[in-house]
mmCIF file of C-alpha atoms and ligand atoms in Angstrom:
data_model
loop_
_atom_site.group_PDB
_atom_site.id
_atom_site.type_symbol
_atom_site.label_atom_id
_atom_site.label_comp_id
_atom_site.label_asym_id
_atom_site.label_seq_id
_atom_site.Cartn_x
_atom_site.Cartn_y
_atom_site.Cartn_z
ATOM 1 C CA MET C 24 -16.150 87.775 259.724
ATOM 2 C CA ILE C 25 -16.571 84.246 258.528
ATOM 3 C CA ALA C 26 -13.576 84.185 256.301
ATOM 4 C CA ALA C 27 -11.510 85.427 259.328
ATOM 5 C CA TYR C 28 -12.866 82.755 261.536
ATOM 6 C CA ALA C 29 -12.125 80.063 259.065
ATOM 7 C CA ILE C 30 -8.353 81.196 258.859
ATOM 8 C CA GLY C 31 -8.116 82.284 262.579
ATOM 9 C CA ALA C 32 -7.366 85.959 261.745
ATOM 10 C CA ASN C 33 -7.969 88.382 264.352
ATOM 11 C CA SER C 34 -7.431 91.512 261.893
ATOM 12 C CA ALA C 35 -9.070 92.079 258.647
ATOM 13 C CA TYR C 36 -8.547 95.090 256.268
ATOM 14 C CA VAL C 37 -10.897 96.193 253.589
ATOM 15 C CA TYR C 38 -9.102 98.161 251.101
ATOM 16 C CA ILE C 39 -11.224 100.297 249.131
ATOM 17 C CA ARG C 40 -10.222 103.025 246.610
ATOM 18 C CA GLY C 41 -10.009 106.619 248.126
ATOM 19 C CA GLU C 42 -12.352 107.964 245.448
ATOM 20 C CA TYR C 43 -15.223 105.936 246.320
ATOM 21 C CA HIS C 44 -16.524 108.240 249.174
ATOM 22 C CA LYS C 45 -19.950 107.188 249.064
ATOM 23 C CA TRP C 46 -19.352 103.510 249.597
ATOM 24 C CA ILE C 47 -16.570 104.205 252.031
ATOM 25 C CA LYS C 48 -19.171 106.041 254.018
ATOM 26 C CA LEU C 49 -21.864 103.405 253.801
ATOM 27 C CA PHE C 50 -19.390 100.394 254.584
ATOM 28 C CA GLN C 51 -17.972 102.360 257.661
ATOM 29 C CA LYS C 52 -21.497 103.012 258.868
ATOM 30 C CA ALA C 53 -22.295 99.299 258.541
ATOM 31 C CA LEU C 54 -19.221 98.409 260.385
ATOM 32 C CA ASP C 55 -19.754 100.983 263.239
ATOM 33 C CA GLU C 56 -23.243 99.500 263.685
ATOM 34 C CA ALA C 57 -21.807 95.810 263.817
ATOM 35 C CA TYR C 58 -19.441 97.085 266.428
ATOM 36 C CA GLU C 59 -21.964 98.727 268.457
ATOM 37 C CA ALA C 60 -24.114 95.532 268.281
ATOM 38 C CA GLY C 61 -21.214 93.461 269.547
ATOM 39 C CA LEU C 62 -20.938 91.441 266.185
ATOM 40 C CA VAL C 63 -17.266 92.517 265.498
ATOM 41 C CA GLY C 64 -14.373 93.593 267.786
ATOM 42 C CA GLU C 65 -13.084 92.325 271.108
ATOM 43 C CA LYS C 66 -16.670 92.819 272.712
ATOM 44 C CA MET C 67 -17.824 90.342 270.069
ATOM 45 C CA LYS C 68 -20.687 88.078 271.492
ATOM 46 C CA THR C 69 -20.101 84.393 270.619
ATOM 47 C CA THR C 70 -21.505 84.616 267.267
ATOM 48 C CA PHE C 71 -19.785 81.228 266.087
ATOM 49 C CA GLY C 72 -20.154 79.859 269.647
ATOM 50 C CA THR C 73 -16.530 80.310 270.285
ATOM 51 C CA LYS C 74 -14.383 82.896 271.961
ATOM 52 C CA PHE C 75 -12.939 84.032 268.576
ATOM 53 C CA HIS C 76 -13.082 87.903 267.754
ATOM 54 C CA VAL C 77 -12.057 90.096 264.826
ATOM 55 C CA ASN C 78 -11.394 93.503 264.387
ATOM 56 C CA ILE C 79 -12.314 94.837 260.872
ATOM 57 C CA TYR C 80 -10.636 98.025 259.492
ATOM 58 C CA VAL C 81 -11.476 100.164 256.392
ATOM 59 C CA HIS C 82 -8.346 101.360 254.502
ATOM 60 C CA LYS C 83 -8.716 103.942 252.010
ATOM 61 C CA GLY C 84 -6.395 103.900 249.026
ATOM 62 C CA ALA C 85 -4.808 107.164 247.581
ATOM 63 C CA GLY C 86 -5.605 106.721 243.958
ATOM 64 C CA ALA C 87 -2.673 104.331 242.641
ATOM 65 C CA TYR C 88 -4.320 101.571 240.495
ATOM 66 C CA ILE C 89 -1.099 99.343 241.391
ATOM 67 C CA CYS C 90 -2.373 99.378 244.990
ATOM 68 C CA GLY C 91 -4.900 96.773 243.836
ATOM 69 C CA GLU C 92 -1.936 94.319 243.343
ATOM 70 C CA GLU C 93 -2.008 92.215 246.433
ATOM 71 C CA SER C 94 1.769 93.113 247.678
ATOM 72 C CA SER C 95 1.690 96.817 246.905
ATOM 73 C CA LEU C 96 -1.790 96.758 248.729
ATOM 74 C CA MET C 97 -0.002 95.303 251.728
ATOM 75 C CA ASN C 98 2.833 97.927 251.401
ATOM 76 C CA SER C 99 0.162 100.609 251.284
ATOM 77 C CA ILE C 100 -1.694 99.265 254.340
ATOM 78 C CA GLU C 101 1.643 99.405 256.091
ATOM 79 C CA GLY C 102 2.123 102.984 255.092
ATOM 80 C CA LYS C 103 4.689 102.517 252.637
ATOM 81 C CA ARG C 104 4.969 103.544 249.055
ATOM 82 C CA GLY C 105 2.853 101.224 246.927
ATOM 83 C CA TYR C 106 5.450 99.273 245.310
ATOM 84 C CA PRO C 107 4.770 95.442 244.324
ATOM 85 C CA ARG C 108 7.104 93.110 246.348
ATOM 86 C CA VAL C 109 8.981 90.354 244.700
ATOM 87 C CA LYS C 110 7.524 86.973 245.127
ATOM 88 C CA PRO C 111 8.453 84.523 246.862
ATOM 89 C CA PRO C 112 7.757 85.048 249.776
ATOM 90 C CA PHE C 113 4.074 84.961 248.981
ATOM 91 C CA PRO C 114 1.541 86.728 251.238
ATOM 92 C CA ALA C 115 0.508 83.437 252.808
ATOM 93 C CA GLN C 116 4.072 82.999 253.975
ATOM 94 C CA ASN C 117 5.193 86.525 254.719
ATOM 95 C CA GLY C 118 2.274 89.036 254.320
ATOM 96 C CA LEU C 119 1.077 92.158 256.314
ATOM 97 C CA TRP C 120 3.604 93.054 258.798
ATOM 98 C CA GLY C 121 5.358 89.738 258.311
ATOM 99 C CA ASN C 122 2.222 87.578 259.257
ATOM 100 C CA PRO C 123 0.734 85.065 257.019
ATOM 101 C CA THR C 124 -2.016 86.896 254.957
ATOM 102 C CA THR C 125 -4.827 85.797 252.839
ATOM 103 C CA ILE C 126 -6.141 88.344 250.265
ATOM 104 C CA ASN C 127 -9.383 88.059 248.380
ATOM 105 C CA ASN C 128 -11.647 90.359 246.480
ATOM 106 C CA VAL C 129 -14.510 91.446 248.447
ATOM 107 C CA GLU C 130 -16.792 90.163 245.577
ATOM 108 C CA THR C 131 -15.448 86.542 246.185
ATOM 109 C CA LEU C 132 -16.071 86.793 249.971
ATOM 110 C CA THR C 133 -19.629 88.098 249.472
ATOM 111 C CA ASN C 134 -20.749 84.595 248.064
ATOM 112 C CA VAL C 135 -19.721 82.897 251.343
ATOM 113 C CA PRO C 136 -22.765 83.719 253.600
ATOM 114 C CA ALA C 137 -25.270 82.700 250.851
ATOM 115 C CA ILE C 138 -23.355 79.431 250.215
ATOM 116 C CA ILE C 139 -23.411 78.599 254.070
ATOM 117 C CA ASN C 140 -27.140 79.644 254.313
ATOM 118 C CA LYS C 141 -28.320 77.844 251.147
ATOM 119 C CA GLY C 142 -25.746 75.205 250.600
ATOM 120 C CA TRP C 143 -23.127 74.206 247.801
ATOM 121 C CA GLU C 144 -25.472 72.350 245.656
ATOM 122 C CA TRP C 145 -27.717 75.574 245.462
ATOM 123 C CA PHE C 146 -24.765 77.601 244.477
ATOM 124 C CA SER C 147 -23.407 75.197 242.141
ATOM 125 C CA LYS C 148 -26.513 75.283 240.042
ATOM 126 C CA ILE C 149 -26.274 78.973 239.453
ATOM 127 C CA GLY C 150 -24.761 79.900 236.031
ATOM 128 C CA ALA C 151 -22.208 77.745 234.047
ATOM 129 C CA GLU C 152 -21.463 74.264 235.445
ATOM 130 C CA LYS C 153 -17.623 74.862 235.666
ATOM 131 C CA HIS C 154 -17.688 78.272 236.913
ATOM 132 C CA PRO C 155 -20.903 78.449 239.082
ATOM 133 C CA GLY C 156 -22.056 81.698 240.768
ATOM 134 C CA THR C 157 -23.034 85.246 239.921
ATOM 135 C CA ILE C 158 -20.494 87.919 238.369
ATOM 136 C CA LEU C 159 -20.410 91.637 238.532
ATOM 137 C CA TYR C 160 -20.340 92.443 234.775
ATOM 138 C CA GLY C 161 -19.140 96.174 234.346
ATOM 139 C CA VAL C 162 -20.372 97.349 230.985
ATOM 140 C CA SER C 163 -18.863 100.400 229.374
ATOM 141 C CA GLY C 164 -18.142 102.047 226.092
ATOM 142 C CA HIS C 165 -20.761 102.221 223.407
ATOM 143 C CA VAL C 166 -23.830 100.952 225.272
ATOM 144 C CA ASN C 167 -26.950 102.926 226.088
ATOM 145 C CA LYS C 168 -26.958 101.864 229.841
ATOM 146 C CA PRO C 169 -23.426 101.346 231.047
ATOM 147 C CA GLY C 170 -23.192 100.139 234.518
ATOM 148 C CA VAL C 171 -22.560 97.041 236.594
ATOM 149 C CA TYR C 172 -24.934 94.111 236.151
ATOM 150 C CA GLU C 173 -24.890 91.109 238.539
ATOM 151 C CA LEU C 174 -25.904 88.034 236.503
ATOM 152 C CA PRO C 175 -25.247 84.392 236.464
ATOM 153 C CA SER C 176 -21.829 83.431 235.031
ATOM 154 C CA GLY C 177 -22.426 82.139 231.440
ATOM 155 C CA THR C 178 -24.881 84.791 230.475
ATOM 156 C CA LEU C 179 -24.502 85.428 226.731
ATOM 157 C CA LEU C 180 -22.423 88.399 225.934
ATOM 158 C CA THR C 181 -24.937 89.625 223.403
ATOM 159 C CA ASP C 182 -27.767 89.372 226.005
ATOM 160 C CA ILE C 183 -25.705 91.596 228.340
ATOM 161 C CA ILE C 184 -24.920 94.138 225.753
ATOM 162 C CA TYR C 185 -28.241 94.358 224.027
ATOM 163 C CA ASN C 186 -30.794 93.290 226.841
ATOM 164 C CA TYR C 187 -29.188 94.842 230.107
ATOM 165 C CA ALA C 188 -26.908 97.424 228.793
ATOM 166 C CA GLY C 189 -29.609 98.600 226.356
ATOM 167 C CA GLY C 190 -27.616 98.148 223.072
ATOM 168 C CA VAL C 191 -25.409 100.378 220.920
ATOM 169 C CA PRO C 192 -26.452 103.951 220.507
ATOM 170 C CA GLY C 193 -27.653 104.830 216.997
ATOM 171 C CA ASN C 194 -28.029 100.894 216.329
ATOM 172 C CA LYS C 195 -24.436 100.903 215.000
ATOM 173 C CA LYS C 196 -22.882 97.655 214.337
ATOM 174 C CA ILE C 197 -20.039 96.558 216.899
ATOM 175 C CA LYS C 198 -16.377 96.472 215.710
ATOM 176 C CA CYS C 199 -14.780 95.221 218.905
ATOM 177 C CA VAL C 200 -15.686 93.971 222.487
ATOM 178 C CA ILE C 201 -13.127 93.401 225.103
ATOM 179 C CA PRO C 202 -14.824 90.917 227.523
ATOM 180 C CA GLY C 203 -12.623 90.863 230.530
ATOM 181 C CA GLY C 204 -10.992 94.328 231.208
ATOM 182 C CA SER C 205 -8.563 96.251 228.982
ATOM 183 C CA SER C 206 -5.836 93.619 229.171
ATOM 184 C CA MET C 207 -7.825 90.706 227.765
ATOM 185 C CA PRO C 208 -7.988 89.810 224.253
ATOM 186 C CA PRO C 209 -10.483 91.713 222.252
ATOM 187 C CA LEU C 210 -13.261 89.958 220.217
ATOM 188 C CA ARG C 211 -14.339 91.068 216.890
ATOM 189 C CA GLY C 212 -17.879 92.316 216.363
ATOM 190 C CA ASP C 213 -18.924 89.557 213.963
ATOM 191 C CA GLN C 214 -17.656 86.842 216.490
ATOM 192 C CA LEU C 215 -19.975 87.676 219.395
ATOM 193 C CA GLU C 216 -23.021 85.420 218.792
ATOM 194 C CA GLY C 217 -23.371 82.672 221.104
ATOM 195 C CA ILE C 218 -20.321 83.542 223.362
ATOM 196 C CA ALA C 219 -21.219 82.771 227.146
ATOM 197 C CA MET C 220 -19.497 84.877 229.706
ATOM 198 C CA ASP C 221 -17.607 82.287 231.814
ATOM 199 C CA ALA C 222 -14.240 81.180 232.016
ATOM 200 C CA GLU C 223 -14.359 78.184 229.792
ATOM 201 C CA SER C 224 -16.360 79.584 227.022
ATOM 202 C CA LEU C 225 -14.475 82.753 226.737
ATOM 203 C CA LYS C 226 -11.198 80.712 226.657
ATOM 204 C CA ALA C 227 -12.780 78.655 223.797
ATOM 205 C CA ALA C 228 -13.612 81.921 222.010
ATOM 206 C CA GLY C 229 -9.804 83.023 222.403
ATOM 207 C CA SER C 230 -10.269 85.458 225.205
ATOM 208 C CA SER C 231 -10.518 85.424 228.745
ATOM 209 C CA ILE C 232 -13.077 86.245 231.510
ATOM 210 C CA GLY C 233 -10.407 88.413 233.398
ATOM 211 C CA THR C 234 -12.516 91.093 235.548
ATOM 212 C CA ALA C 235 -15.575 90.487 233.315
ATOM 213 C CA GLY C 236 -15.231 94.361 232.479
ATOM 214 C CA ILE C 237 -16.894 94.392 229.178
ATOM 215 C CA MET C 238 -15.721 97.193 226.815
ATOM 216 C CA VAL C 239 -18.063 97.767 223.890
ATOM 217 C CA MET C 240 -16.528 99.763 220.604
ATOM 218 C CA ASP C 241 -18.905 100.691 217.869
ATOM 219 C CA GLU C 242 -18.006 100.466 214.047
ATOM 220 C CA ASP C 243 -16.786 104.095 214.048
ATOM 221 C CA THR C 244 -14.280 103.504 216.852
ATOM 222 C CA ASP C 245 -10.538 104.278 215.968
ATOM 223 C CA LEU C 246 -8.747 101.467 217.743
ATOM 224 C CA VAL C 247 -5.414 103.035 217.232
ATOM 225 C CA ARG C 248 -6.478 105.818 219.423
ATOM 226 C CA VAL C 249 -8.401 103.404 221.871
ATOM 227 C CA LEU C 250 -5.068 101.525 222.267
ATOM 228 C CA ALA C 251 -3.127 104.735 222.759
ATOM 229 C CA ARG C 252 -5.479 105.498 225.710
ATOM 230 C CA ILE C 253 -5.233 102.292 227.261
ATOM 231 C CA SER C 254 -1.490 102.200 226.991
ATOM 232 C CA LYS C 255 -1.393 105.885 228.414
ATOM 233 C CA PHE C 256 -3.230 104.497 231.528
ATOM 234 C CA TYR C 257 -0.746 101.763 232.167
ATOM 235 C CA TYR C 258 2.131 104.187 231.482
ATOM 236 C CA HIS C 259 0.628 106.554 234.057
ATOM 237 C CA GLU C 260 0.015 103.837 236.619
ATOM 238 C CA SER C 261 3.337 101.985 236.288
ATOM 239 C CA CYS C 262 5.213 102.259 239.660
ATOM 240 C CA GLY C 263 8.515 102.641 237.901
ATOM 241 C CA GLN C 264 10.365 99.968 239.747
ATOM 242 C CA CYS C 265 11.148 97.625 236.587
ATOM 243 C CA THR C 266 12.907 99.023 233.681
ATOM 244 C CA PRO C 267 10.650 97.216 230.880
ATOM 245 C CA CYS C 268 7.506 98.492 232.248
ATOM 246 C CA ARG C 269 8.721 101.944 233.265
ATOM 247 C CA GLU C 270 10.309 102.605 229.818
ATOM 248 C CA GLY C 271 8.352 100.217 227.565
ATOM 249 C CA THR C 272 5.058 101.648 228.459
ATOM 250 C CA GLY C 273 6.081 105.188 227.476
ATOM 251 C CA TRP C 274 7.611 103.929 224.287
ATOM 252 C CA MET C 275 4.231 102.237 223.388
ATOM 253 C CA VAL C 276 2.376 105.395 224.182
ATOM 254 C CA LYS C 277 4.800 107.526 221.872
ATOM 255 C CA ILE C 278 4.393 105.075 218.938
ATOM 256 C CA LEU C 279 0.750 104.819 219.314
ATOM 257 C CA ASN C 280 0.238 108.556 219.736
ATOM 258 C CA ARG C 281 2.232 109.285 216.530
ATOM 259 C CA MET C 282 0.161 106.560 214.686
ATOM 260 C CA ALA C 283 -3.192 108.037 216.046
ATOM 261 C CA ALA C 284 -1.935 111.420 214.845
ATOM 262 C CA GLY C 285 -1.040 110.344 211.242
ATOM 263 C CA HIS C 286 2.795 110.137 211.674
ATOM 264 C CA GLY C 287 3.093 106.463 211.844
ATOM 265 C CA GLN C 288 6.464 105.187 210.627
ATOM 266 C CA LYS C 289 7.216 102.176 208.318
ATOM 267 C CA ASP C 290 7.670 99.120 210.919
ATOM 268 C CA ASP C 291 5.849 100.830 213.765
ATOM 269 C CA VAL C 292 3.421 97.686 214.131
ATOM 270 C CA GLU C 293 6.654 95.471 214.537
ATOM 271 C CA LEU C 294 8.371 98.101 216.800
ATOM 272 C CA LEU C 295 5.211 98.067 219.169
ATOM 273 C CA LEU C 296 5.134 94.249 219.153
ATOM 274 C CA SER C 297 8.879 94.148 220.010
ATOM 275 C CA VAL C 298 8.285 96.718 222.723
ATOM 276 C CA ALA C 299 5.391 94.725 224.240
ATOM 277 C CA ASN C 300 7.437 91.474 223.964
ATOM 278 C CA ASN C 301 10.300 92.885 225.886
ATOM 279 C CA ILE C 302 7.885 93.794 228.757
ATOM 280 C CA ASP C 303 5.702 90.664 228.832
ATOM 281 C CA GLY C 304 7.284 88.322 231.457
ATOM 282 C CA ASN C 305 10.026 90.546 232.566
ATOM 283 C CA THR C 306 8.574 92.382 235.318
ATOM 284 C CA ILE C 307 7.921 92.237 239.089
ATOM 285 C CA CYS C 308 4.363 92.289 238.992
ATOM 286 C CA ALA C 309 1.486 91.663 236.361
ATOM 287 C CA LEU C 310 1.063 95.219 235.473
ATOM 288 C CA GLY C 311 3.826 94.700 232.890
ATOM 289 C CA GLU C 312 1.652 91.928 231.205
ATOM 290 C CA ALA C 313 -1.502 93.920 231.679
ATOM 291 C CA ALA C 314 0.348 96.927 229.735
ATOM 292 C CA ALA C 315 1.720 94.496 227.069
ATOM 293 C CA TRP C 316 -1.059 92.107 226.402
ATOM 294 C CA PRO C 317 -3.718 94.854 225.035
ATOM 295 C CA VAL C 318 -1.002 96.017 222.471
ATOM 296 C CA LYS C 319 -0.366 92.427 221.556
ATOM 297 C CA PHE C 320 -3.722 91.187 221.255
ATOM 298 C CA MET C 321 -5.317 94.318 219.674
ATOM 299 C CA VAL C 322 -2.531 94.706 217.112
ATOM 300 C CA SER C 323 -2.755 90.891 216.160
ATOM 301 C CA ARG C 324 -6.471 90.765 215.859
ATOM 302 C CA PHE C 325 -6.905 94.176 214.169
ATOM 303 C CA ARG C 326 -3.569 94.332 212.306
ATOM 304 C CA GLU C 327 -5.020 95.775 209.038
ATOM 305 C CA GLU C 328 -6.150 98.875 211.199
ATOM 306 C CA PHE C 329 -2.804 99.535 212.605
ATOM 307 C CA GLU C 330 -0.778 98.839 209.341
ATOM 308 C CA SER C 331 -3.232 101.541 207.619
ATOM 309 C CA ARG C 332 -1.603 103.936 209.881
ATOM 310 C CA MET C 333 1.928 103.398 208.807
ATOM 311 C CA ASN C 334 3.544 105.707 206.083
ATOM 312 C CA ASN C 335 4.204 102.691 203.940
ATOM 313 C CA SER C 336 0.334 102.158 203.204
ATOM 314 C CA LEU C 337 -0.647 105.632 202.207
ATOM 315 C CA ASP C 338 -3.273 104.191 199.646
ATOM 316 C CA HIS C 339 -5.536 102.782 202.336
ATOM 317 C CA PRO C 340 -8.835 104.650 202.277
ATOM 318 C CA SER C 341 -8.802 105.381 206.136
ATOM 319 C CA LEU C 342 -5.814 107.406 205.581
ATOM 320 C CA ASN C 343 -7.720 110.304 203.712
ATOM 321 C CA LYS C 344 -8.636 111.485 207.130
ATOM 322 C CA VAL C 345 -5.109 110.933 208.625
ATOM 323 C CA HIS C 346 -3.699 113.124 205.553
ATOM 324 C CA SER C 347 -5.720 115.977 206.735
ATOM 325 C CA MET C 348 -4.913 115.468 210.327
ATOM 326 C CA ARG C 349 -1.044 115.175 209.548
ATOM 327 C CA HIS C 350 -0.048 118.536 210.395
ATOM 328 C CA SER C 351 -2.325 119.320 213.252
ATOM 329 C CA LYS C 352 -1.478 118.166 216.867
ATOM 330 C CA ILE C 353 -3.579 115.428 218.261
ATOM 331 C CA THR C 354 -3.552 114.807 222.046
ATOM 332 C CA VAL C 355 -5.026 111.493 222.963
ATOM 333 C CA GLU C 356 -6.927 111.783 226.229
HETATM 334 S S1 SF4 P 19 5.676 95.746 236.301
HETATM 335 FE FE1 SF4 P 19 5.516 97.911 236.405
HETATM 336 S S2 SF4 P 19 4.005 98.399 238.102
HETATM 337 FE FE2 SF4 P 19 4.740 96.331 238.392
HETATM 338 S S3 SF4 P 19 6.627 96.611 239.786
HETATM 339 FE FE3 SF4 P 19 7.187 96.683 237.632
HETATM 340 S S4 SF4 P 19 7.349 98.813 237.091
HETATM 341 FE FE4 SF4 P 19 5.999 98.612 239.026
#
């Protein structure tokens, strides 16, 4: 409501993944109560001391990841197929039904009431100096207590993993952590000490805060299979409009699957990087990069693990297992 008031918008949409039944119900209930109390809608009381009113609608997605991209999100609300739009024009110029539109994550907007009530000075003192506020850290993978933790920006990565998320099962060592969602550069397990979870610190460490989705992988993790699984996700979620993304994501999955199954061919690593480079920067929306970067980053940082799965390095110790798998069909889920 405050954001709508600030930009003079009389309609606001909250777009939620259709799978989030519980939270959709909760949000709709709160919205219905707000309507009944006259806080939202045409009968809105003069909450801000003006005649301003806003209608708020909850719109459920139908399961497509790409509808989190702002222009396909607008197409989805308009009842069209969730294809990203070519930009420009940007949503602020020509957005929902041709109107100027501002799109923000709910996580961002939820900071606004607290800032208005307590002041920017209060807010600027939370967390990292140049990236103040709290962050929703989504911790997954090899931790005892996966979940979403709201903590100040700049919280130490090791603090989140070991103190909040309960450490690694079996006290195993960590091989790899992706600190900002699957497309961001991974950090090696021996690099984690002292890394703070804010934009500047992660940039300095060679990664990025991204979505703050922290993916922890222990020492026994097969990174080839991890990358095959990540690539399969982007292949599945590609909307198919751009040839590099539609075709390239499929080729990356095929190459990684054969490497994971022990059928890696000579030069597969170079071939993978070549496909990823041909996607990167050549697509309508950022899903192309989101699919290419995990391949580029993971292969460059753990190259030895990928090279060990090519047929020209059969003497690598990890290949003993691969040899035994050679004639069995492996499906990467
Ligand atoms: S990059 Fe991929 S998801 Fe984005 S528009 Fe092109 S094909 Fe669709």
